[in-house]
Coordinates of C-alpha atoms and ligand atoms in Angstrom, one line a residue:
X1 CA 0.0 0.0 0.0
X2 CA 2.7 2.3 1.5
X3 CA 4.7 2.0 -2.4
X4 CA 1.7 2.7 -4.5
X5 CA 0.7 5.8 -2.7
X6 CA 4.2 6.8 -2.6
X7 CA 4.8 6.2 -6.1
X8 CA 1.5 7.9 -7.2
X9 CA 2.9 10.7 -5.0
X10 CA 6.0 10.9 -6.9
X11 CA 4.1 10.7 -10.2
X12 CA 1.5 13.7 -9.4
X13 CA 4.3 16.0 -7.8
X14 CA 6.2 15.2 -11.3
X15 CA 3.8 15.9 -13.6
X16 CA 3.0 19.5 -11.6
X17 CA 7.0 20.1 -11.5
X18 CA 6.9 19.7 -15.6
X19 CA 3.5 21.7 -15.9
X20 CA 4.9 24.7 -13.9
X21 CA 7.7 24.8 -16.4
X22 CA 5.2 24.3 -18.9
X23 CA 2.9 26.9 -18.2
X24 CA 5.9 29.4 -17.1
X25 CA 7.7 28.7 -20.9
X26 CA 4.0 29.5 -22.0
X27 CA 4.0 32.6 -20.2
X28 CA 7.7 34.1 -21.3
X29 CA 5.7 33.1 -24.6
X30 CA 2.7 35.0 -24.3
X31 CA 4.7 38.1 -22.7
X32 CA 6.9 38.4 -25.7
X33 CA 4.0 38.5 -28.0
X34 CA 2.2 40.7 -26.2
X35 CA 5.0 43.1 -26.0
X36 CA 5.6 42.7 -29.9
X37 CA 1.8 44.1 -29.8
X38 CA 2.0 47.0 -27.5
X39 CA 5.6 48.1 -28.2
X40 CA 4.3 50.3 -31.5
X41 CA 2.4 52.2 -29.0
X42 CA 4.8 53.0 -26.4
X43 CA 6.2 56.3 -26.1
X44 CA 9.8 55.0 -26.7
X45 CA 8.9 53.6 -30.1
X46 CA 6.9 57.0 -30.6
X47 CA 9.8 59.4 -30.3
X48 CA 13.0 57.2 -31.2
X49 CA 16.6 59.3 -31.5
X50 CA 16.6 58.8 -35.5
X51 CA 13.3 61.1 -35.7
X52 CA 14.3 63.8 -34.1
X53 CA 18.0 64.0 -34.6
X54 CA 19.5 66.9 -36.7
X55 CA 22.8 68.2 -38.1
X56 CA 23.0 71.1 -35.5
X57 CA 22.0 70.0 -32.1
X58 CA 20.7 73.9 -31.4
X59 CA 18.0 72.6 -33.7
X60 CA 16.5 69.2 -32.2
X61 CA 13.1 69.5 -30.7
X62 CA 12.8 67.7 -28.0
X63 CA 9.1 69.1 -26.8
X64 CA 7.1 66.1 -27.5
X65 CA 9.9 63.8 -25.8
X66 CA 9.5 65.8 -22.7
X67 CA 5.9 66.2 -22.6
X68 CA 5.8 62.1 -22.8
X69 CA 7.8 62.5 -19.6
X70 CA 11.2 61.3 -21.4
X71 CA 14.4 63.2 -21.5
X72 CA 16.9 64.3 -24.0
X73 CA 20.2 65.2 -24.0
X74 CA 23.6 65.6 -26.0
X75 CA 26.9 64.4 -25.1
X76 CA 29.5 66.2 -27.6
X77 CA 32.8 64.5 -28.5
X78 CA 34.4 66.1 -25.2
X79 CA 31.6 64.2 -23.1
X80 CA 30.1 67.1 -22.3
X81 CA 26.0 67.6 -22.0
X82 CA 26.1 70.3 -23.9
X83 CA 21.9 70.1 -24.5
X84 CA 19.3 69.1 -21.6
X85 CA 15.8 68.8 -21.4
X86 CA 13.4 67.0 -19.5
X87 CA 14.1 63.7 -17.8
X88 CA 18.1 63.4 -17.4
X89 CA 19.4 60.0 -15.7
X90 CA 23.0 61.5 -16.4
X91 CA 23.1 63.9 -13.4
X92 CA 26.5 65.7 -14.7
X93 CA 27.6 68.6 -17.1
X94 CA 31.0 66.4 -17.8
X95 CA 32.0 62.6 -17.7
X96 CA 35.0 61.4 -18.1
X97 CA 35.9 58.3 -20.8
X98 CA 35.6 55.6 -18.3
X99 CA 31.9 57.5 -16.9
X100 CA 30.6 57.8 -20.7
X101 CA 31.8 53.8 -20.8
X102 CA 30.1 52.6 -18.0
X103 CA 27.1 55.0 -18.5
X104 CA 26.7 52.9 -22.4
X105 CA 27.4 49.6 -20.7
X106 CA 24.7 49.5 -17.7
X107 CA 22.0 51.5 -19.5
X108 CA 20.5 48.1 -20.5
X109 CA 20.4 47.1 -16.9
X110 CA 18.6 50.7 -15.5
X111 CA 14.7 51.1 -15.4
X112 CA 15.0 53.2 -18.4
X113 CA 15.0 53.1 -22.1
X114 CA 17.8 54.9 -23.8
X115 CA 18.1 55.2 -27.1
X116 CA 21.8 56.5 -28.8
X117 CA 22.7 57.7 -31.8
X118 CA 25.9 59.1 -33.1
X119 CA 25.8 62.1 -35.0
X120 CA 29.2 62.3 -36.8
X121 CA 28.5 65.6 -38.8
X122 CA 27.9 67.5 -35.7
X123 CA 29.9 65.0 -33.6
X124 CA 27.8 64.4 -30.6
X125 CA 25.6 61.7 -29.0
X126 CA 21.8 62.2 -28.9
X127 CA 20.8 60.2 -25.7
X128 CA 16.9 60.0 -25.7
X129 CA 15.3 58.7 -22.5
X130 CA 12.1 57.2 -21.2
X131 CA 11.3 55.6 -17.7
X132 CA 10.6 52.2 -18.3
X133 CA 6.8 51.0 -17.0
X134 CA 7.4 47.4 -16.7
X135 CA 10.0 44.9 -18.6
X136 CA 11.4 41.2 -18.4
X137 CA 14.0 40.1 -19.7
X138 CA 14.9 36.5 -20.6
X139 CA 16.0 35.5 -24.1
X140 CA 18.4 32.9 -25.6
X141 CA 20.7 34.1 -27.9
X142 CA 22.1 31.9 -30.4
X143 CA 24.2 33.0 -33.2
X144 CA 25.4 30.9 -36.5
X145 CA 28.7 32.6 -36.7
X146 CA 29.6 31.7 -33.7
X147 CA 32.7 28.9 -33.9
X148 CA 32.1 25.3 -33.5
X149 CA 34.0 25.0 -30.3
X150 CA 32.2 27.7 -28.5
X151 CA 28.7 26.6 -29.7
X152 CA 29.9 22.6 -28.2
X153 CA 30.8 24.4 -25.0
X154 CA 27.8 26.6 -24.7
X155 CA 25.4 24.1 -25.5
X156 CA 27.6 21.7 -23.1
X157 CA 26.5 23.7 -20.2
X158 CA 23.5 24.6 -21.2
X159 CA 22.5 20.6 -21.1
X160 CA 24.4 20.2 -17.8
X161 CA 22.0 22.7 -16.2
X162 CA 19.2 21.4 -17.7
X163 CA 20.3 18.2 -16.6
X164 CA 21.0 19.1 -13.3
X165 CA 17.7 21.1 -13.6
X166 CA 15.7 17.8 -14.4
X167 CA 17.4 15.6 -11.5
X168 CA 16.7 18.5 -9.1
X169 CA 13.4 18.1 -9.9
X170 CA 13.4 14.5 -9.9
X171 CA 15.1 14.5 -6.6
X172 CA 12.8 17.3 -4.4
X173 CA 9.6 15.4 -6.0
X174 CA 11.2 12.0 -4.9
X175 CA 11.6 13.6 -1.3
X176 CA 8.5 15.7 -1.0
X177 CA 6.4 12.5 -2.2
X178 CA 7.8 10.5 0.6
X179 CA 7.0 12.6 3.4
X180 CA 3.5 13.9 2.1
X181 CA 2.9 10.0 1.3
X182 CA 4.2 9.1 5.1
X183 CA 1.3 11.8 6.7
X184 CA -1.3 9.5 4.9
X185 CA 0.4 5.9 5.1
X186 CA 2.1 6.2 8.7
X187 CA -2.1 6.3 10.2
X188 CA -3.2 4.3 7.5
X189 CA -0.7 1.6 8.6
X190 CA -1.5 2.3 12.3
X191 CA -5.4 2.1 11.4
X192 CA -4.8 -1.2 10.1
X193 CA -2.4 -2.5 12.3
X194 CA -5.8 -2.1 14.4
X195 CA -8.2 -3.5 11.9
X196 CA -6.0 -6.4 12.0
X197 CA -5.7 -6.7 15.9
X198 CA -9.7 -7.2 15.9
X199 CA -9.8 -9.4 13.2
X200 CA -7.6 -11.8 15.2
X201 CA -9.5 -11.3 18.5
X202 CA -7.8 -9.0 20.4
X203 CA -10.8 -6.9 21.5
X204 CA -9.0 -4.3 23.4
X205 CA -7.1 -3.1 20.1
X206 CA -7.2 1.0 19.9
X207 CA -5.5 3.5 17.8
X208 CA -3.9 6.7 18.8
X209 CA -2.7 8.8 15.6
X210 CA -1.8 12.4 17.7
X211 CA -3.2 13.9 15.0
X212 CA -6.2 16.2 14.8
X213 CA -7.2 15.9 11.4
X214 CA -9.7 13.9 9.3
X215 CA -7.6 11.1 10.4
X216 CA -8.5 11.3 14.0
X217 CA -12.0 11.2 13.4
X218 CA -11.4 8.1 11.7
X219 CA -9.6 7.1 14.7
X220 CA -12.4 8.0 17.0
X221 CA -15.2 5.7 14.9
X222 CA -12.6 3.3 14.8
X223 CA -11.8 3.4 18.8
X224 CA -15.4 3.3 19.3
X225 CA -15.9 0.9 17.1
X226 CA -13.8 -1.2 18.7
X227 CA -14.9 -0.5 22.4
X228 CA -18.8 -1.2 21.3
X229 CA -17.4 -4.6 19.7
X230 CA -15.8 -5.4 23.2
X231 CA -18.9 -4.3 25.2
X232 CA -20.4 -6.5 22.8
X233 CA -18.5 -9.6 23.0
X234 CA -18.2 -9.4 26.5
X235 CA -21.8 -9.4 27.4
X236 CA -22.3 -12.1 24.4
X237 CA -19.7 -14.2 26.6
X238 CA -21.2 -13.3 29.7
X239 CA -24.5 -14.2 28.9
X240 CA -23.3 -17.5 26.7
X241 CA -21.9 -18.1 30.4
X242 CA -25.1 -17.6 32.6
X243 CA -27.4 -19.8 29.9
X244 CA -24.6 -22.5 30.6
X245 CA -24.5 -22.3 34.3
X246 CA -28.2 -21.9 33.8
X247 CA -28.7 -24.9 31.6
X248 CA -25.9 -27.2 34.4
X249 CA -27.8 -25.7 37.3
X250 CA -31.4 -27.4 36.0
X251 CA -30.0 -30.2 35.3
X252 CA -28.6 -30.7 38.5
X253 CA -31.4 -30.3 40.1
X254 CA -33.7 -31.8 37.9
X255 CA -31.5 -35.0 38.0
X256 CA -32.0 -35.6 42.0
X257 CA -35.2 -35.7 42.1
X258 CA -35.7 -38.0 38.7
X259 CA -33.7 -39.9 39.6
X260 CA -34.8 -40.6 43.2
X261 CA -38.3 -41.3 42.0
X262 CA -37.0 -44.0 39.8
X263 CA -34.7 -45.7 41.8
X264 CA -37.5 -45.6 44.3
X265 CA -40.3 -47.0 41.7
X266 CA -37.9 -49.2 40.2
X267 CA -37.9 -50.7 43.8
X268 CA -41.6 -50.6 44.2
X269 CA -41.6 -52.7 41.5
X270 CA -38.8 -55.3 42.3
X271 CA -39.2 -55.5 45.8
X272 CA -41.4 -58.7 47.1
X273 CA -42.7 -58.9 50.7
X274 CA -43.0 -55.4 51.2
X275 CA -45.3 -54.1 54.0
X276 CA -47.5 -51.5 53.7
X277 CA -45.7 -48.6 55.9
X278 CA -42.6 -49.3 53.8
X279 CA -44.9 -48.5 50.4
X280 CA -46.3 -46.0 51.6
X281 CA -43.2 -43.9 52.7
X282 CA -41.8 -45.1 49.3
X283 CA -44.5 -43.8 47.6
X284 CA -44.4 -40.7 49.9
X285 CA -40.9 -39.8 48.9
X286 CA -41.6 -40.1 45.0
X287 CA -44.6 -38.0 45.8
X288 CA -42.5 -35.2 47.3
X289 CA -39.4 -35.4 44.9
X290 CA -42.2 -35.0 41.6
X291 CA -43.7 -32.4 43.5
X292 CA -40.4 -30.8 43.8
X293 CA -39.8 -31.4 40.1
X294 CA -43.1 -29.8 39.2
X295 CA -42.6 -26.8 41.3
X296 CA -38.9 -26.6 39.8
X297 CA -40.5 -27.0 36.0
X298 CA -43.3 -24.2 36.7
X299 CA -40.4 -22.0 38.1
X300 CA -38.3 -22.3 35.0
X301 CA -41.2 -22.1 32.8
X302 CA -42.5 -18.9 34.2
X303 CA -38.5 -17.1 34.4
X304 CA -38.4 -17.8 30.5
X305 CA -42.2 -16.5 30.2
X306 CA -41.5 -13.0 31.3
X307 CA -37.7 -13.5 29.4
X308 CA -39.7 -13.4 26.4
X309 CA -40.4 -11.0 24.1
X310 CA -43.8 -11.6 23.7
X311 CA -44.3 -11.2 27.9
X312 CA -46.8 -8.5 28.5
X313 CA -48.3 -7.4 31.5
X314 CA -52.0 -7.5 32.2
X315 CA -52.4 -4.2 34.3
X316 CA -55.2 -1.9 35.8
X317 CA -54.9 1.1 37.6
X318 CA -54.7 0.0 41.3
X319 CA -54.5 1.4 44.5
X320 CA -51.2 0.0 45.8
X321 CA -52.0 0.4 49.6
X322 CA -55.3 -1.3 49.4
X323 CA -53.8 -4.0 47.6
X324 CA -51.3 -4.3 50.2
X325 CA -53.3 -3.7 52.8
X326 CA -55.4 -7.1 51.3
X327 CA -52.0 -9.5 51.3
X328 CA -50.7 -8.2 54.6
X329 CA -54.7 -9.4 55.5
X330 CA -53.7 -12.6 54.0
X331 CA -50.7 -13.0 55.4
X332 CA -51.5 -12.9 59.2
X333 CA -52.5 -16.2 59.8
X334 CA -49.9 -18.1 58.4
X335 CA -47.8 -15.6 60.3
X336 CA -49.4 -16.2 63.3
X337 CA -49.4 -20.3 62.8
X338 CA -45.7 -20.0 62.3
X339 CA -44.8 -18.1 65.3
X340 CA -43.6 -15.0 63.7
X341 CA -44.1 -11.7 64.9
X342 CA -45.1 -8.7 62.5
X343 CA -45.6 -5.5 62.2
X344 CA -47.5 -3.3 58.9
X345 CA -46.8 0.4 58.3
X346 CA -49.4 1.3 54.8
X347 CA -50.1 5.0 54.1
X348 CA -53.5 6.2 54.2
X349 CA -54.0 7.6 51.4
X350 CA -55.0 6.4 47.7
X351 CA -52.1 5.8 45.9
X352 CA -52.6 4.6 42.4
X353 CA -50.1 2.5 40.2
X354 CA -50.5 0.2 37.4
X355 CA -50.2 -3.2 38.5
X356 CA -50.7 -6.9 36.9
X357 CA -52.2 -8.1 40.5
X358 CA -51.5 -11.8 39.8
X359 CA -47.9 -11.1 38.9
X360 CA -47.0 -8.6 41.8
X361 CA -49.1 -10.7 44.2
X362 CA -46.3 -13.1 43.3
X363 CA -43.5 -10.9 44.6
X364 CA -44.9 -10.4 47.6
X365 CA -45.7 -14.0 47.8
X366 CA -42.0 -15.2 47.5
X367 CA -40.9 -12.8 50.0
X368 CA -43.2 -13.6 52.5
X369 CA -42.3 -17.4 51.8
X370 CA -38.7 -17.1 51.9
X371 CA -39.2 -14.9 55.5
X372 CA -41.0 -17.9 56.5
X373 CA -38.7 -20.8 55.5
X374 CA -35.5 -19.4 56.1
X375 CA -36.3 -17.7 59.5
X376 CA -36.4 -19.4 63.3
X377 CA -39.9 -18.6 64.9
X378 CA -40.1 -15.7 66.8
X379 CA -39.1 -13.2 63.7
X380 CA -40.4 -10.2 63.1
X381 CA -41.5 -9.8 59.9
X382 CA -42.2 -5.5 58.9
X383 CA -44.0 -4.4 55.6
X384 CA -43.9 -0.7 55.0
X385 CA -45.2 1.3 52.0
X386 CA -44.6 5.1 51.2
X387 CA -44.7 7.1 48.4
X388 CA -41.2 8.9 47.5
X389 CA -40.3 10.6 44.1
X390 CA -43.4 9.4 42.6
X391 CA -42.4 5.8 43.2
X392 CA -44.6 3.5 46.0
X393 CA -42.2 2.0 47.7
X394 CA -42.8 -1.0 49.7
X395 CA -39.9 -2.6 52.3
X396 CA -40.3 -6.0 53.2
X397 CA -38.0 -6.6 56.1
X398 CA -36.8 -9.4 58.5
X399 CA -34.8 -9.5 61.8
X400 CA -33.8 -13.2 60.5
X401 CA -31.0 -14.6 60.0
X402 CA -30.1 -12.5 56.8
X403 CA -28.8 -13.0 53.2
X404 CA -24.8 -14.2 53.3
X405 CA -22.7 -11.4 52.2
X406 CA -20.9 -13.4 49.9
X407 CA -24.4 -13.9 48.0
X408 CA -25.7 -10.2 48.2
X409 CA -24.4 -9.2 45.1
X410 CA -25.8 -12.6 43.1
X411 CA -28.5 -12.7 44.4
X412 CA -31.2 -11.8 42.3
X413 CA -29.4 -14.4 39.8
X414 CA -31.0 -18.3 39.0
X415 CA -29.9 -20.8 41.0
X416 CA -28.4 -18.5 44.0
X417 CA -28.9 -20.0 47.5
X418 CA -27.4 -20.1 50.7
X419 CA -27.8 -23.7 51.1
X420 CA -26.6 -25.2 47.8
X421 CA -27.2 -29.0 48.7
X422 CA -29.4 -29.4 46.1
X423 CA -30.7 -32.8 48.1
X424 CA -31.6 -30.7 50.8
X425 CA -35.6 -31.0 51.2
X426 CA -36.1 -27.1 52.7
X427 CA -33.6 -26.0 50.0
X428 CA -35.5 -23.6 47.2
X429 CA -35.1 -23.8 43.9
X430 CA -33.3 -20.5 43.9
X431 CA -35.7 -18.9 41.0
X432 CA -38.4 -17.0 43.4
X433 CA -36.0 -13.7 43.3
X434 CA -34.8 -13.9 40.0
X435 CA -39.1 -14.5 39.2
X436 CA -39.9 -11.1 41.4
X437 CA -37.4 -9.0 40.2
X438 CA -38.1 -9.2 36.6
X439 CA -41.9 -9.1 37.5
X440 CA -41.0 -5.7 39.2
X441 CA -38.5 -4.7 36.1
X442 CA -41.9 -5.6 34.0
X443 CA -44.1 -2.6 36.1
X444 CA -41.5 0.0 35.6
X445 CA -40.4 -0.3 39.1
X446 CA -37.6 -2.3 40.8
X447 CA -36.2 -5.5 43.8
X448 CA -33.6 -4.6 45.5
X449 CA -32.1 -5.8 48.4
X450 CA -30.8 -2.4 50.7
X451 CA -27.7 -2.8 52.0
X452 CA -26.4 -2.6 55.6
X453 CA -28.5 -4.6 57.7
X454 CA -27.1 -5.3 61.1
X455 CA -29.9 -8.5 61.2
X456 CA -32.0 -9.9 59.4
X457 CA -32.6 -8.9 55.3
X458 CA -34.8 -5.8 54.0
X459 CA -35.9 -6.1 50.2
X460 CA -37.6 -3.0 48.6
X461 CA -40.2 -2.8 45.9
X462 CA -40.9 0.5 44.0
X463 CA -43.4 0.9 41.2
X464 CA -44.2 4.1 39.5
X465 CA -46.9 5.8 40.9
X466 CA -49.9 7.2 38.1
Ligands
ADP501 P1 -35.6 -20.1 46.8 O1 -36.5 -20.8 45.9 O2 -34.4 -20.9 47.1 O3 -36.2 -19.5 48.0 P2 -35.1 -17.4 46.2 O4 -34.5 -16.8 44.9 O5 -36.4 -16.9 46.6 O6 -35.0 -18.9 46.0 O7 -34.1 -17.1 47.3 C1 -32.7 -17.2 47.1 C2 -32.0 -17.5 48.4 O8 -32.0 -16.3 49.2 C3 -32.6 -18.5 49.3 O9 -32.2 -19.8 49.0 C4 -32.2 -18.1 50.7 O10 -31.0 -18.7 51.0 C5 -32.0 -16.6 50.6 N1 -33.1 -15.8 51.2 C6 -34.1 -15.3 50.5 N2 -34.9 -14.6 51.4 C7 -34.4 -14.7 52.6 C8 -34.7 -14.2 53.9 N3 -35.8 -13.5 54.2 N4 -33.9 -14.6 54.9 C9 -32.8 -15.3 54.7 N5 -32.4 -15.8 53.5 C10 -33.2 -15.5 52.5

């Protein structure tokens, strides 16, 4: 890539070099021509020495000269100005030889125009002189009588610098091609050094350029880019790791109680001679483990119900303390049977929310079940609700024995327990959370556990008030 930029570099900064010289050749071109055009009309051309020159210098008229803002004067053979008027570039009354020379020699190179012309009758020099307006000069003289030898070493040179001329060229495009082409390959490469980086996996790839042009904004989309790609993969691997825990976790605890209820039919059906207490626990403990299948089954199946995209909730505008109000009601008695003590703080007023009362019936449900089965008698069980932020907030708390802190963070996940011998008979299925808190995700609202609890757990339910 880098040689073909850098080559087409070379090629374009060329072909510009040769068109310059192109153009500026054109140019001397045109100039010449169009001073060919104008020079008839310039004053110089107007008023040259030969028309006005005469025998006796007395005589010349130099009016016209000096009202087209030229100068004339004469120079007799003494190289004295012996006649001035107008414009006069000479500045003396007498020159010397050498002053006369030098004044005939540099008048090319002045920003005038002199025109000279001997008169031998009256033996003087007419000088006639105009201000130049503008002129260039650049010409290549070449002239047949010149010898051989001179004409081989003129043109000698003459190639040399052209020569020399062209490599120049050559040489300052071959330079100035490779740095311009480095300012476009040196991020190019760097970009897909990166490209490359996440082809092969490496998620983390990121570019930095230092540069602040369009380059770095390719940079940015590219860093970006790259960082949603590694959100990306990351929660792809994370969640391709939670449906395999998920997936080894059911069948764990699937495969207890299957295959407890058919070792024990298998043994229904073997064993001779068996009395009836001895069937009927037998069929008692298959009873119990299918139960404990079914309940895991209906769990499971109702998690991936509300995972789904079709879930939708069937609400009505409710008000939320009445509806508590009703469970806590319901509640009392198997509080009371338990040997738990409780205690219900419900606002007074009417405060409306849109609830699904099947489904959040079934948060409140697990809650109160878990406070039951994983608490000693004698535990106070406290449901509050209040209205904060427009949000109804309801705390379930215990004084219990409280959630391990080792399982706080988790535990709103599948399968999370604090006792995780999955033959243990009081043992959950660990589902009931992960159920409640996507039930309250589904009303707008939120589970959480609060933090800090010096005994006992405290979840929190808010829903959106209407
Ligand atoms: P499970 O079906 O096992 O009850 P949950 O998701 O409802 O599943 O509960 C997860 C775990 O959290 C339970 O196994 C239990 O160890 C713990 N837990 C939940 N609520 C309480 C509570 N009020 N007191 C103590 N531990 C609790």
């Amino acid at each position: 890539m880098k040689r073909k930029l850098f080559s087409q570099f070379m090629i374009n900064y060329l072909m510009i070099f040769l068109l310059t010289l192109l153009v500026t050749l054109l140019a001397f071109v045109l100039l010449s021509f169009a001073s060919s055009l104008i020079s008839g009309s310039l004053a110089k051309s107007r008023y040259p020495a030969s028309a006005i020159i005469k025998e006796d210098y007395s005589q010349i008229d130099a009016s016209d000269v000096v009202q087209s803002g030229g100068g004339v004067q004469v120079v007799d053979k003494e190289y004295r100005v012996v006649s001035s008027h107008g414009l006069d570039t000479i500045g003396k009354d007498k020159l010397t030889v050498e002053e006369f020379t030098t004044f005939l020699i540099e008048s090319k190179s002045k920003p005038y125009h002199y025109d000279i012309l001997y008169q031998p009758q009256g033996e003087f020099w007419l000088i006639v002189t105009f201000p130049t307006s503008m002129r260039l000069d650049f010409s290549l003289v070449h002239n047949k009588e010149a010898i051989t030898g001179d004409l081989m070493r003129a043109g000698s040179v003459i190639t040399v610098v052209v020569l020399i001329y062209l490599l120049m060229l050559a040489f300052f495009a071959y330079i100035y091609s490779k740095i311009t082409a480095a300012s476009i390959t040196v991020p190019l490469q760097k970009l897909r050094d990166g490209t490359m980086l996440l082809r092969e996996g490496d998620y983390s790839a990121r570019v930095d350029l230092r540069l602040k042009n369009e380059f770095a904004e390719l940079q940015d989309t590219f860093n970006d880019m790259a960082a949603r790609i590694e959100h990306e993969i990351s929660l792809r691997r994370k969640s391709e790791e939670d449906r395999r825990r998920l997936i080894l976790d059911i069948s764990h605890d699937l495969k207890n109680p299957m295959s407890s209820i058919q070792g024990y039919v298998e043994l229904l059906l073997e064993k001779s001679g068996m009395t009836k207490q001895e069937r009927s626990e037998y069929l008692e403990i298959i009873h119990n483990n299918s139960k404990r299948a079914n309940r895991l089954l209906t769990e499971l199946f109702e998690l991936s119900q509300i995972d789904s995209p079709e879930f939708s909730l069937k609400t009505a505008k409710t008000d939320i303390c009445e509806f508590i109000r009703q469970i806590c009601a319901e509640l009392v008695p198997l509080l009371e049977r338990e040997g738990f003590q409780y205690g219900f703080d419900i606002c007074e007023e009417n405060v409306f929310v849109l609830l699904d009362a099947d489904r959040f019936g079934r948060i409140l449900q697990n809650l109160a079940v878990n406070a039951l089965q994983y608490n000693p008698p004698g535990t106070l069980v406290a449901v509050s609700l209040t209205v904060q932020n427009s949000q109804a907030v309801i705390d379930f708390s215990d004084n219990g024995i409280g959630i391990p802190d080792h399982l706080r963070d988790n535990i709103f996940k599948p399968f999370v327990r604090s006792d995780d011998s999955r033959n243990s008979k009081t043992g959950g299925s660990g589902l009931g959370l992960s159920i409640a808190k996507k039930i309250a995700e589904a009303h707008g609202g939120d589970l959480l556990l609060l933090p800090d609890r010096k005994k006992g757990s405290a979840f929190r339910i808010t829903v959106p008030t209407v």
